[in-house]
Short mmCIF file of C-alpha atoms in Angstrom, two decimals:
data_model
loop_
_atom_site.label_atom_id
_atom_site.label_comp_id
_atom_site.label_asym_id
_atom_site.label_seq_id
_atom_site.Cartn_x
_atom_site.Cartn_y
_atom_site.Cartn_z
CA UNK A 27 0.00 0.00 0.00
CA UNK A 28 2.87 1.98 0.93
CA UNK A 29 4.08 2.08 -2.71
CA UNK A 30 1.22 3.07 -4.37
CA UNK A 31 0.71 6.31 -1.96
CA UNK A 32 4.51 7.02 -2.79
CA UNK A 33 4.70 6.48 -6.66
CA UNK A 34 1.01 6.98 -7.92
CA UNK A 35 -1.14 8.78 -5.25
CA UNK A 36 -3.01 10.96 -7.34
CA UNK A 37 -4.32 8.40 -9.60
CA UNK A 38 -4.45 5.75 -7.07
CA UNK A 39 -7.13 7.99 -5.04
CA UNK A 40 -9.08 8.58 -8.94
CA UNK A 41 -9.26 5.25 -9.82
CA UNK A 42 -10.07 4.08 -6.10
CA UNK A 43 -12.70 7.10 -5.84
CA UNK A 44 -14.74 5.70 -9.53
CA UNK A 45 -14.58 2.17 -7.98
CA UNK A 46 -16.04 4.02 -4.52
CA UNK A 47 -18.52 5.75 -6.69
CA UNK A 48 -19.79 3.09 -8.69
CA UNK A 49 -20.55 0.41 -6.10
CA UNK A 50 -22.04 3.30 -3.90
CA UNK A 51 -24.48 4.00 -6.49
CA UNK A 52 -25.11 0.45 -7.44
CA UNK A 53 -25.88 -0.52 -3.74
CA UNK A 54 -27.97 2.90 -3.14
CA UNK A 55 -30.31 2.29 -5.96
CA UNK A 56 -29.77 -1.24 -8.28
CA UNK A 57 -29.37 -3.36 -4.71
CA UNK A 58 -33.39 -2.73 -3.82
CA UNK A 59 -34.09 -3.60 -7.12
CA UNK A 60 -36.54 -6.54 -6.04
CA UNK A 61 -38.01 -4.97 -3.49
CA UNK A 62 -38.90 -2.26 -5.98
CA UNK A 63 -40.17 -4.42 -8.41
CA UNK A 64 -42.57 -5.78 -5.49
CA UNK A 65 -43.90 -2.72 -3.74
CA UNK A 66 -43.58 0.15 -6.27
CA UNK A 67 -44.13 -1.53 -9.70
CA UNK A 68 -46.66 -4.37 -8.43
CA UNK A 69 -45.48 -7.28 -9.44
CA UNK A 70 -46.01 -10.63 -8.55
CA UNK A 71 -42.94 -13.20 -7.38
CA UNK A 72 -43.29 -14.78 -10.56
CA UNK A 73 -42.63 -12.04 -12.78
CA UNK A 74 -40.00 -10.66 -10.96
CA UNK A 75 -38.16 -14.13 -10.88
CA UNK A 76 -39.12 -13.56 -15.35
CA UNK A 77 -37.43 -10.25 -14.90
CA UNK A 78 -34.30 -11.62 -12.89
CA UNK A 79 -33.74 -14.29 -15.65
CA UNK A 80 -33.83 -11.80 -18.58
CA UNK A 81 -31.94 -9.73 -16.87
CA UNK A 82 -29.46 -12.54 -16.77
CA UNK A 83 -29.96 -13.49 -20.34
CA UNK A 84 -29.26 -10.04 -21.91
CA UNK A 85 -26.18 -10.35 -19.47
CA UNK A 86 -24.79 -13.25 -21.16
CA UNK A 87 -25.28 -11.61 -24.41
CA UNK A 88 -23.68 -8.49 -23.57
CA UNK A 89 -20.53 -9.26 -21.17
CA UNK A 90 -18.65 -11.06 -23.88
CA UNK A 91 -19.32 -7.94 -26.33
CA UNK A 92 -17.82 -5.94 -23.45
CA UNK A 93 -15.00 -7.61 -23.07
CA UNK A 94 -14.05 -7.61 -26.83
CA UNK A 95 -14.83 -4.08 -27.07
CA UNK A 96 -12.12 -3.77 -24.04
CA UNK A 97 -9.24 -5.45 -25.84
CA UNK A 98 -10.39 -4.21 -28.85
CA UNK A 99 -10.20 -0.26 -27.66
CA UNK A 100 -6.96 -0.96 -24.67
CA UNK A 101 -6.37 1.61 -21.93
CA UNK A 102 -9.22 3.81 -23.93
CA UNK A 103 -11.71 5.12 -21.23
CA UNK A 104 -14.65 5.00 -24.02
CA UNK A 105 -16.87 2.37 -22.63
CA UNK A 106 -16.75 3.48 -19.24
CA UNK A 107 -17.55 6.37 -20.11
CA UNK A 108 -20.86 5.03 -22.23
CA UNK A 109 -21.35 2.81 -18.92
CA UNK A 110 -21.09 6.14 -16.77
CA UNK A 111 -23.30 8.03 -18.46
CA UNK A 112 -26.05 5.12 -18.48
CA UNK A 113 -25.88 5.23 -14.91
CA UNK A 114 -26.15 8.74 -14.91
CA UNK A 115 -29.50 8.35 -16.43
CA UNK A 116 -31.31 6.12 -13.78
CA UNK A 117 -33.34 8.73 -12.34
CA UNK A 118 -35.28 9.38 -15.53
CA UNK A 119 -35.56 6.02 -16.59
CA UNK A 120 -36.56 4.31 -13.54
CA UNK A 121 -38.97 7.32 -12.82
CA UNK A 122 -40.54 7.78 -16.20
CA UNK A 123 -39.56 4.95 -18.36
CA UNK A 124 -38.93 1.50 -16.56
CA UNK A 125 -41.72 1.87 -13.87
CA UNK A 126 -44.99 3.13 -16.35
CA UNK A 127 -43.72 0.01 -19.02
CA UNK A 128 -43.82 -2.18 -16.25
CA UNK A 129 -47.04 -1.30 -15.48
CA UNK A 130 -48.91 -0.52 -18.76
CA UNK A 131 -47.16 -3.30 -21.48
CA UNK A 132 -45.07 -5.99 -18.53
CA UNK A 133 -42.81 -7.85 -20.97
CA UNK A 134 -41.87 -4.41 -23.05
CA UNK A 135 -40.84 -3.38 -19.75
CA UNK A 136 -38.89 -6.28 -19.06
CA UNK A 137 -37.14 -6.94 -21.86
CA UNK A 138 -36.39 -2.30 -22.24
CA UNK A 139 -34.73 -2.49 -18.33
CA UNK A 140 -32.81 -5.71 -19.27
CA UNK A 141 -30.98 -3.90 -21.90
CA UNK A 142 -30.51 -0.82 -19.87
CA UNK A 143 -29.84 -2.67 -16.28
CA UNK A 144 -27.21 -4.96 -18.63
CA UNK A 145 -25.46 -1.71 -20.22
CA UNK A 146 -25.21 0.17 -16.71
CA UNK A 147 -25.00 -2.62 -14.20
CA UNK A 148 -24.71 -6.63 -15.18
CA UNK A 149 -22.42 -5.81 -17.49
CA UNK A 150 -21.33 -2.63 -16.70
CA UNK A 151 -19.52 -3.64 -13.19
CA UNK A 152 -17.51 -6.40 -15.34
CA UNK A 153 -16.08 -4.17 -17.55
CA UNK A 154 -15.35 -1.35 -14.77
CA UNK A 155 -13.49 -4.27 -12.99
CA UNK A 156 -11.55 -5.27 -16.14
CA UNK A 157 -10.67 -1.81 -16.79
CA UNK A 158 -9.28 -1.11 -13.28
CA UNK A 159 -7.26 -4.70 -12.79
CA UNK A 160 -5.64 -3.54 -16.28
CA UNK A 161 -4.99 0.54 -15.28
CA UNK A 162 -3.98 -1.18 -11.74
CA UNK A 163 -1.23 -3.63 -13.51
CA UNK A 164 -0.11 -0.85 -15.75
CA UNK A 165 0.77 1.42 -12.94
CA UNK A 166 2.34 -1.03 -10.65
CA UNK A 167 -0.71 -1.18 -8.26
CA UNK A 168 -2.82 -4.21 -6.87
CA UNK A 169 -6.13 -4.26 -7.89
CA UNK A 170 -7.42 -5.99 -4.63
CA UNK A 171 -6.28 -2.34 -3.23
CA UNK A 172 -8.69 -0.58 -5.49
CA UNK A 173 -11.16 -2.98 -4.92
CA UNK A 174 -11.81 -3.11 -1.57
CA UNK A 175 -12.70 0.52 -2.04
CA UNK A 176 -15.67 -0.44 -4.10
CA UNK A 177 -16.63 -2.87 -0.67
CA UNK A 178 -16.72 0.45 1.23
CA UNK A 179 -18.81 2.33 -1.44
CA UNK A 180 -21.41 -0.35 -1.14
CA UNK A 181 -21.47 -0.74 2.90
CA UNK A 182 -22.04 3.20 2.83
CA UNK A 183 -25.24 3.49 0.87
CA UNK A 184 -26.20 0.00 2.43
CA UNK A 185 -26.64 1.60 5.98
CA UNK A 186 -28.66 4.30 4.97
CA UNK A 187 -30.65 3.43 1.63
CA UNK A 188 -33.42 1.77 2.87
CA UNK A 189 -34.21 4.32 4.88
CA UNK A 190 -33.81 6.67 2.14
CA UNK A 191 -36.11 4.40 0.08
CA UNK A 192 -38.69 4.03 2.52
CA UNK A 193 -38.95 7.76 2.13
CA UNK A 194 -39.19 7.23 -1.75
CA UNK A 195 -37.51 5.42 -3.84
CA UNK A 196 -37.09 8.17 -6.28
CA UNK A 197 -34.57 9.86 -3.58
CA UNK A 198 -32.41 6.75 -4.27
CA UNK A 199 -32.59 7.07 -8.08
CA UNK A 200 -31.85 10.59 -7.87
CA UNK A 201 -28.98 9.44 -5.69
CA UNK A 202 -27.42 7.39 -7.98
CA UNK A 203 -27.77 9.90 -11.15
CA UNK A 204 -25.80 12.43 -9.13
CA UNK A 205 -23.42 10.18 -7.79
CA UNK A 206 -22.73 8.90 -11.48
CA UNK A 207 -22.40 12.68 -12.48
CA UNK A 208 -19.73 12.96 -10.04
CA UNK A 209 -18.28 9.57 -11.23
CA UNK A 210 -18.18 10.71 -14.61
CA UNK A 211 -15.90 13.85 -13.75
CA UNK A 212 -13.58 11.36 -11.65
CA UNK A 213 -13.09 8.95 -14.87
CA UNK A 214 -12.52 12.54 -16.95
CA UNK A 215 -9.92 13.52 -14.65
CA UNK A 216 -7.66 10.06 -14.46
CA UNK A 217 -5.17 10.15 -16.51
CA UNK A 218 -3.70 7.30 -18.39
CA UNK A 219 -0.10 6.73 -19.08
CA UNK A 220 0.79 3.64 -21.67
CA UNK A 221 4.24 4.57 -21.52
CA UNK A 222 4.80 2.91 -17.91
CA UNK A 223 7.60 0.61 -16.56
CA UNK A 224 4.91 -2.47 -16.46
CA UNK A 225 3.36 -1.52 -19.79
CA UNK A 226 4.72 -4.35 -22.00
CA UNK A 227 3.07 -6.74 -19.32
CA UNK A 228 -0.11 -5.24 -19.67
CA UNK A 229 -0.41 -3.98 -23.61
CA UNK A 230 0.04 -5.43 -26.98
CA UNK A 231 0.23 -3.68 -30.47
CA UNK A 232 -1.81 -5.82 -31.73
CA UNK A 233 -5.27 -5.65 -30.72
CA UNK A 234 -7.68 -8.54 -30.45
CA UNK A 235 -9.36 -10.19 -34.04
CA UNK A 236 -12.60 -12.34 -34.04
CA UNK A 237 -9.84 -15.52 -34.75
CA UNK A 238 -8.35 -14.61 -30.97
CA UNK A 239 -11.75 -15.26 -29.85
CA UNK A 240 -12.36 -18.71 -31.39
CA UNK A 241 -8.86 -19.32 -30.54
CA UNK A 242 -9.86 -19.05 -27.12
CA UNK A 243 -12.91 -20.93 -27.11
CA UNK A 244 -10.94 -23.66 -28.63
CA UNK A 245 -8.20 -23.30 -25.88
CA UNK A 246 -8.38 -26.42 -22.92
CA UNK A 247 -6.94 -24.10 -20.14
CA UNK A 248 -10.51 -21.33 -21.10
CA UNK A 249 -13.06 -25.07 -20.44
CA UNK A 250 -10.48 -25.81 -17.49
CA UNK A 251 -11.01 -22.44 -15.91
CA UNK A 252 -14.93 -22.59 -17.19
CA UNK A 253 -15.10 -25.94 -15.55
CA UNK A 254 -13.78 -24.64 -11.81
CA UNK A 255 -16.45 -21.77 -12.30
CA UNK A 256 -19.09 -23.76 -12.90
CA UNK A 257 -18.58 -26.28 -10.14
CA UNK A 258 -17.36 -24.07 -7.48
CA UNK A 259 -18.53 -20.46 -8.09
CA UNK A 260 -21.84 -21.54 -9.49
CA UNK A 261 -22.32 -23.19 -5.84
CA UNK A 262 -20.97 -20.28 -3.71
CA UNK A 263 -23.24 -17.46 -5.50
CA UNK A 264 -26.55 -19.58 -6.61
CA UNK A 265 -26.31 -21.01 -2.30
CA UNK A 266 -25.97 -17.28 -1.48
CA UNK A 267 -29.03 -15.95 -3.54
CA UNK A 268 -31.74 -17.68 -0.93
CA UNK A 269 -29.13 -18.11 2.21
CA UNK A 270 -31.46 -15.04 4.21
CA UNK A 271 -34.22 -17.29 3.73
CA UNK A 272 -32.51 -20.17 5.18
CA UNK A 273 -30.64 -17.82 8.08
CA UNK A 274 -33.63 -16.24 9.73
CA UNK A 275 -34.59 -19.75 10.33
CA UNK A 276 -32.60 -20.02 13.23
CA UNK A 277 -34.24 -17.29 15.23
CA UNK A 278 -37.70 -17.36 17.36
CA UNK A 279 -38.28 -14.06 15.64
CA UNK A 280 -38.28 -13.41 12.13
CA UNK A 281 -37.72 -10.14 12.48
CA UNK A 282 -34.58 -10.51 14.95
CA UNK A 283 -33.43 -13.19 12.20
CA UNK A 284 -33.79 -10.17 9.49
CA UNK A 285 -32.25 -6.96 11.41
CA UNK A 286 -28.92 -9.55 12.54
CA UNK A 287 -28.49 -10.57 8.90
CA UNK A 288 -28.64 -6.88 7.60
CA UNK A 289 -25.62 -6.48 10.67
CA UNK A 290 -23.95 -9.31 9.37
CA UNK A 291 -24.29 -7.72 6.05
CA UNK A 292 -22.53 -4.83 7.07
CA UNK A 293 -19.76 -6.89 8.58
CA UNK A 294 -19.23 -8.59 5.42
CA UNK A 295 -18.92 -5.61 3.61
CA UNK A 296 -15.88 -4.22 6.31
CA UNK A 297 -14.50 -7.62 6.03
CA UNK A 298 -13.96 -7.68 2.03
CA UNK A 299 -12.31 -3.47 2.49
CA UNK A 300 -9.99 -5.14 5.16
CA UNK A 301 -9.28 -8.10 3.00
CA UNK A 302 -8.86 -6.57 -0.28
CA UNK A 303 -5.66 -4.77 1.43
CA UNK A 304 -3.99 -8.18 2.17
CA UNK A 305 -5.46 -10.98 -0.36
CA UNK A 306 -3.46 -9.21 -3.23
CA UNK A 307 -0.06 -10.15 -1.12
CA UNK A 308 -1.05 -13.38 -0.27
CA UNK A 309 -2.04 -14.68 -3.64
CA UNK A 310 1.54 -13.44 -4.77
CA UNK A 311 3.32 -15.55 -2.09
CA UNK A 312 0.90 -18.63 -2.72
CA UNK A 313 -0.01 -18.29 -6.31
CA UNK A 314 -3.19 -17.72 -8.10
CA UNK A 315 -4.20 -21.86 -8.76
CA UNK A 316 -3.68 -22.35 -5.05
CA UNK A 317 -5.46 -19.84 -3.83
CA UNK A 318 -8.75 -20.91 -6.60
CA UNK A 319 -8.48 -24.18 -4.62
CA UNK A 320 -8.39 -22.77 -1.01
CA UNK A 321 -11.61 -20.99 -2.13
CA UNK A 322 -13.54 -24.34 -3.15
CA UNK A 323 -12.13 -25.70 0.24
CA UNK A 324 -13.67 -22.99 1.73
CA UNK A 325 -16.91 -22.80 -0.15
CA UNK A 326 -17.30 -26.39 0.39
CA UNK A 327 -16.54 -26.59 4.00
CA UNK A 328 -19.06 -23.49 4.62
CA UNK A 329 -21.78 -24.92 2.81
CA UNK A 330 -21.54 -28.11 4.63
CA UNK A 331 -21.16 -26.78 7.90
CA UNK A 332 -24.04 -24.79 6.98
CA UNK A 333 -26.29 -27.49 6.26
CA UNK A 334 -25.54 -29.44 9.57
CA UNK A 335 -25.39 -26.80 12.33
CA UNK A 336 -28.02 -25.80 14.75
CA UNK A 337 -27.01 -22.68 16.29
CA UNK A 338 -27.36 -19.34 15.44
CA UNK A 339 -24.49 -18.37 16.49
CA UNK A 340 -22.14 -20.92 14.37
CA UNK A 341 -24.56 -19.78 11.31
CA UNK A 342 -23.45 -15.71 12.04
CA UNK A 343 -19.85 -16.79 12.01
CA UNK A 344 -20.27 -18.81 8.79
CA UNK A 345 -22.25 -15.49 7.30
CA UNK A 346 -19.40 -13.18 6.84
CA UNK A 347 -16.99 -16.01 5.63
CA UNK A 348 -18.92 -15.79 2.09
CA UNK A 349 -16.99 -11.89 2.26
CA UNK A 350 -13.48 -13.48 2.40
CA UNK A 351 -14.46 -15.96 0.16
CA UNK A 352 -15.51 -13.33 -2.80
CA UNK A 353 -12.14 -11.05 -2.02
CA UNK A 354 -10.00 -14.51 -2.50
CA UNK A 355 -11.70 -15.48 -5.70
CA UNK A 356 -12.08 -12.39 -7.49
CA UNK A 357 -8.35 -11.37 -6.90
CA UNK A 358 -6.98 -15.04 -7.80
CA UNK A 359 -9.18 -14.96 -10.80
CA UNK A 360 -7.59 -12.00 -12.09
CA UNK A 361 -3.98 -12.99 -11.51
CA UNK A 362 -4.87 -16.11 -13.10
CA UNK A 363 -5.92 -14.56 -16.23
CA UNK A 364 -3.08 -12.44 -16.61
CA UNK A 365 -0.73 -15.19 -16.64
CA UNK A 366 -2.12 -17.77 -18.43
CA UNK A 367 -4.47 -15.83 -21.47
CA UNK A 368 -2.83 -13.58 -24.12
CA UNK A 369 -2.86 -10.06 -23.46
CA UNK A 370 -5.19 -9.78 -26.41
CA UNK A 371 -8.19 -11.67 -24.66
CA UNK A 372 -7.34 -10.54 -21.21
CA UNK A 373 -10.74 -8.45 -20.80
CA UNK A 374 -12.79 -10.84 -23.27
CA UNK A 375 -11.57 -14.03 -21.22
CA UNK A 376 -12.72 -12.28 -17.71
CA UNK A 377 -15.70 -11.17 -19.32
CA UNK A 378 -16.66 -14.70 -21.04
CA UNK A 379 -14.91 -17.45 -19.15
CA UNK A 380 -16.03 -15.94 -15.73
CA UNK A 381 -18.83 -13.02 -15.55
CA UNK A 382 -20.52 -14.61 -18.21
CA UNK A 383 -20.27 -18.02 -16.98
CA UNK A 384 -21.55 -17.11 -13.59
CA UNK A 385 -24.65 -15.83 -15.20
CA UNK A 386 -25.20 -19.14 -16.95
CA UNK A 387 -25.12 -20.58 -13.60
CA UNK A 388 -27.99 -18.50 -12.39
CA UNK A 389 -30.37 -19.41 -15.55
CA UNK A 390 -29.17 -23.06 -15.03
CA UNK A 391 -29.00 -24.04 -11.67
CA UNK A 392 -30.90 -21.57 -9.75
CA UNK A 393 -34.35 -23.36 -10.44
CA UNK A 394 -33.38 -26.83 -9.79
CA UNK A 395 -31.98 -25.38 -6.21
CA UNK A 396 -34.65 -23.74 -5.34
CA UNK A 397 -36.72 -27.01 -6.38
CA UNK A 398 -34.10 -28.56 -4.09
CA UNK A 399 -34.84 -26.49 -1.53
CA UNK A 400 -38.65 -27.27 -1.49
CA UNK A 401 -38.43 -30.71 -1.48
CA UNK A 402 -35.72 -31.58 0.63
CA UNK A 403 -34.95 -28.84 2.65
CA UNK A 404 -32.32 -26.04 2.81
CA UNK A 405 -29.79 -28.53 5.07
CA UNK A 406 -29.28 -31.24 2.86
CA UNK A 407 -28.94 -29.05 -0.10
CA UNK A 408 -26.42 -27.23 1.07
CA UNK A 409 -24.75 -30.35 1.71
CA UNK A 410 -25.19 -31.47 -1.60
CA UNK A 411 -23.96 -28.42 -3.08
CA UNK A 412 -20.46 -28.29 -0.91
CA UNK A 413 -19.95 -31.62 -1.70
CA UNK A 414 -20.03 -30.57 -5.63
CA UNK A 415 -17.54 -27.66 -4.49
CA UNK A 416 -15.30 -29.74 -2.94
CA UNK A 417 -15.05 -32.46 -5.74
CA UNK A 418 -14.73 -29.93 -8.47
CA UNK A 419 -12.13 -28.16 -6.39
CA UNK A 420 -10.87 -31.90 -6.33
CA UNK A 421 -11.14 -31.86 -10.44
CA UNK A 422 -9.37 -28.28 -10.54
CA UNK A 423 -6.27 -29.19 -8.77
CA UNK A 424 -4.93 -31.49 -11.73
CA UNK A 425 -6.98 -29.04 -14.74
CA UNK A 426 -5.94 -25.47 -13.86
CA UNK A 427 -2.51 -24.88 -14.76
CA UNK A 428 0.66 -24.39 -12.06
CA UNK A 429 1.11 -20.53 -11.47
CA UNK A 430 4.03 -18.84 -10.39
CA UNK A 431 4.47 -17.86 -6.55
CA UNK A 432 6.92 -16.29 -4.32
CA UNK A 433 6.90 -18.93 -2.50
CA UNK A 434 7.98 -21.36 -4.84
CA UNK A 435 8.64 -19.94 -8.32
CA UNK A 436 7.50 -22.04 -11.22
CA UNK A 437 9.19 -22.21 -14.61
CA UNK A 438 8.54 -19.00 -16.89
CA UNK A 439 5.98 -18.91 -19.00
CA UNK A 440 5.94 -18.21 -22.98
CA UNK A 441 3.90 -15.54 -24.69
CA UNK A 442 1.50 -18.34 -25.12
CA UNK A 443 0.77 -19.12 -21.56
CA UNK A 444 2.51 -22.54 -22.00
CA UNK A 445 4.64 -23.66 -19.34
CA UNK A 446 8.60 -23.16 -20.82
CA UNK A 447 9.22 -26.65 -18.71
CA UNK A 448 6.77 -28.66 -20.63
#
């Protein structure tokens, strides 16, 4: 941390302050975006859960055009700035758009806030966070430091916009547009330097063709990687979606059960700034592979534990663990891209082979869980899905490749991504 306040303070606090910004305004406005869906547009649980899985479809579609776009355009600020300014509109849109086509014509409205929601948010926070692990490596900075700032943006507007909401939720939208107003003059004011020391690890002249892409689809280490995602992040996110339901459970009082989680929440949130500090150093010293299988250990082990214990006080301690879990992967993932894809398909593979992949998850497996959950209760499907974590973690130790560590340096890697040893 020391180093970055030393060598690159000034953009270190710009780039940290957009991250800051963006989560603040996602959590202040897009986080009640269920509850809004419910109380202010009137609809029922089934066509929210519709909503929710177009939401994720037009995701899918979009994240991988993202990404492209990204290598395609480099250290370019373009698409942020698109991304910024759709953010900037959420005020009118939710207020005089979005909410009267939801009302009057349901699926228009549906399928017009997919697209928008998708260019501003689902999407939107993928390519912000490919952008910033990119600017971070060009300037000699950790992105795990930037990060965590985004963890304090959203515990911020957490602990005060529901109270804002339950005022009107039109104070939140507002909210967000002038937050993103003041995000937008942030991202105008960073300044981007491709002439670094790191900038041959980060750049290529050659920008990304539609033959890199099918090169990568073609490429065993982009299934290997799509293979860990799907059998251990797919369980730690998809577990996580109905986990309040299956917390407040524990408590004589609902209502306890719900103002403790919301606490918890806010622990979380304190725990992934405090983590995001350190995780970057440890994943250096350990390596990015190893630290990809401590999180299915972990995942696992929580999800089992979960589904056995019968205190509410073991289930609060396992709460916040999903926090340290989140900082671990999202830091190794990155670290693993950058040393084993081409610099060409760095944003498209993080995009594709991860953000995109975790949405597939949701459309797949989110209605056979919550089947699951129904029928055989929320203990032995949590068992059920750590036991999947831990065996694909299993899987993953021989399928994702070695990665270098401080701890043990591995052989140097080609251009390729092909271990020199081999």
């Amino acid at each position: 941390m020391a180093k970055i306040l030393t060598t690159n303070r000034s953009e270190y606090y710009k780039i940290s302050s957009f991250i800051f910004l963006y989560f603040f305004t996602w959590s202040a406005s897009i986080g009640l975006l269920a509850i809004w869906l419910g109380q202010k547009a009137n609809l029922s649980g089934t066509v929210i859960g519709t909503v929710f899985a177009v939401n994720g479809i037009f995701s899918v579609i979009l994240k991988p055009i993202y990404g492209y776009i990204l290598d395609k355009i480099g250290m370019s600020k373009y698409l942020l700035y698109f991304v910024v300014a759709m953010s900037a509109l959420m005020a009118p849109f939710f207020i005089y758009v979005y909410q009267p086509l939801l009302m009057s014509n349901t699926m228009l409205g549906i399928i017009v806030g997919a697209i928008y929601l998708s260019f501003a948010w689902y999407a939107g926070v993928a390519a912000c966070e490919s952008y910033t692990d990119r600017y971070s490596r060009l300037n000699g900075m950790e992105f795990g430091q930037i990060r965590m700032w985004g963890s304090l943006g959203w515990a911020v507007a957490s602990s005060f916009s529901g109270l804002l909401f339950n005022l009107s939720p039109a104070y939140n939208f507002m909210l967000g547009s002038v937050a993103s107003i003041v995000m937008l003059v942030v991202l105008f004011s960073l300044k981007v330097d491709t002439r670094t020391a790191h900038a041959s690890e980060v750049l290529t002249k050659e920008k990304i063709a539609p033959a890199d892409v099918y090169a990568l689809l073609k490429s065993r280490k982009f299934w290997a990687f799509c293979l860990y995602v799907a059998g251990v992040a797919w369980m730690m996110f998809i577990a996580e979606q109905q986990f309040s339901r299956y917390f407040v459970t524990f408590f004589d009082d609902v209502h306890q059960g719900n103002a403790i989680f919301g606490y918890l929440g806010t622990v979380q949130s304190g725990m992934e700034f405090i983590m995001y500090m350190v995780i970057p150093l440890f994943v250096n010293y350990v390596g990015a592979k190893k630290v990809l299988l401590i999180v299915g250990l972990l995942v696992g082990a929580r999800l089992i534990i979960s589904g056995v214990c019968d205190s509410h006080l073991l289930i609060s301690v396992l709460k916040p663990l999903y926090g340290l879990e989140i900082c671990l992967l999202l830091v190794s993932v990155f670290k693993y891209i950058a040393e084993h894809f081409d610099k060409r398909v760095n944003a498209t593979m993080y995009l594709l082979g991860y953000q995109a992949m975790l949405y597939v998850g949701n459309v797949v497996v989110s209605s056979p869980a919550g089947l699951m959950y129904d029928r055989i209760g929320f203990e032995q499907t949590y068992i059920i899905m750590g036991s999947i974590a831990l065996f694909f973690t299993l899987v993953s130790a021989f399928t994702l490749s070695a990665c270098q560590s401080k701890m043990r340096p591995n052989a140097p890697l080609d251009v390729a991504g092909n271990n020199a040893s081999r």
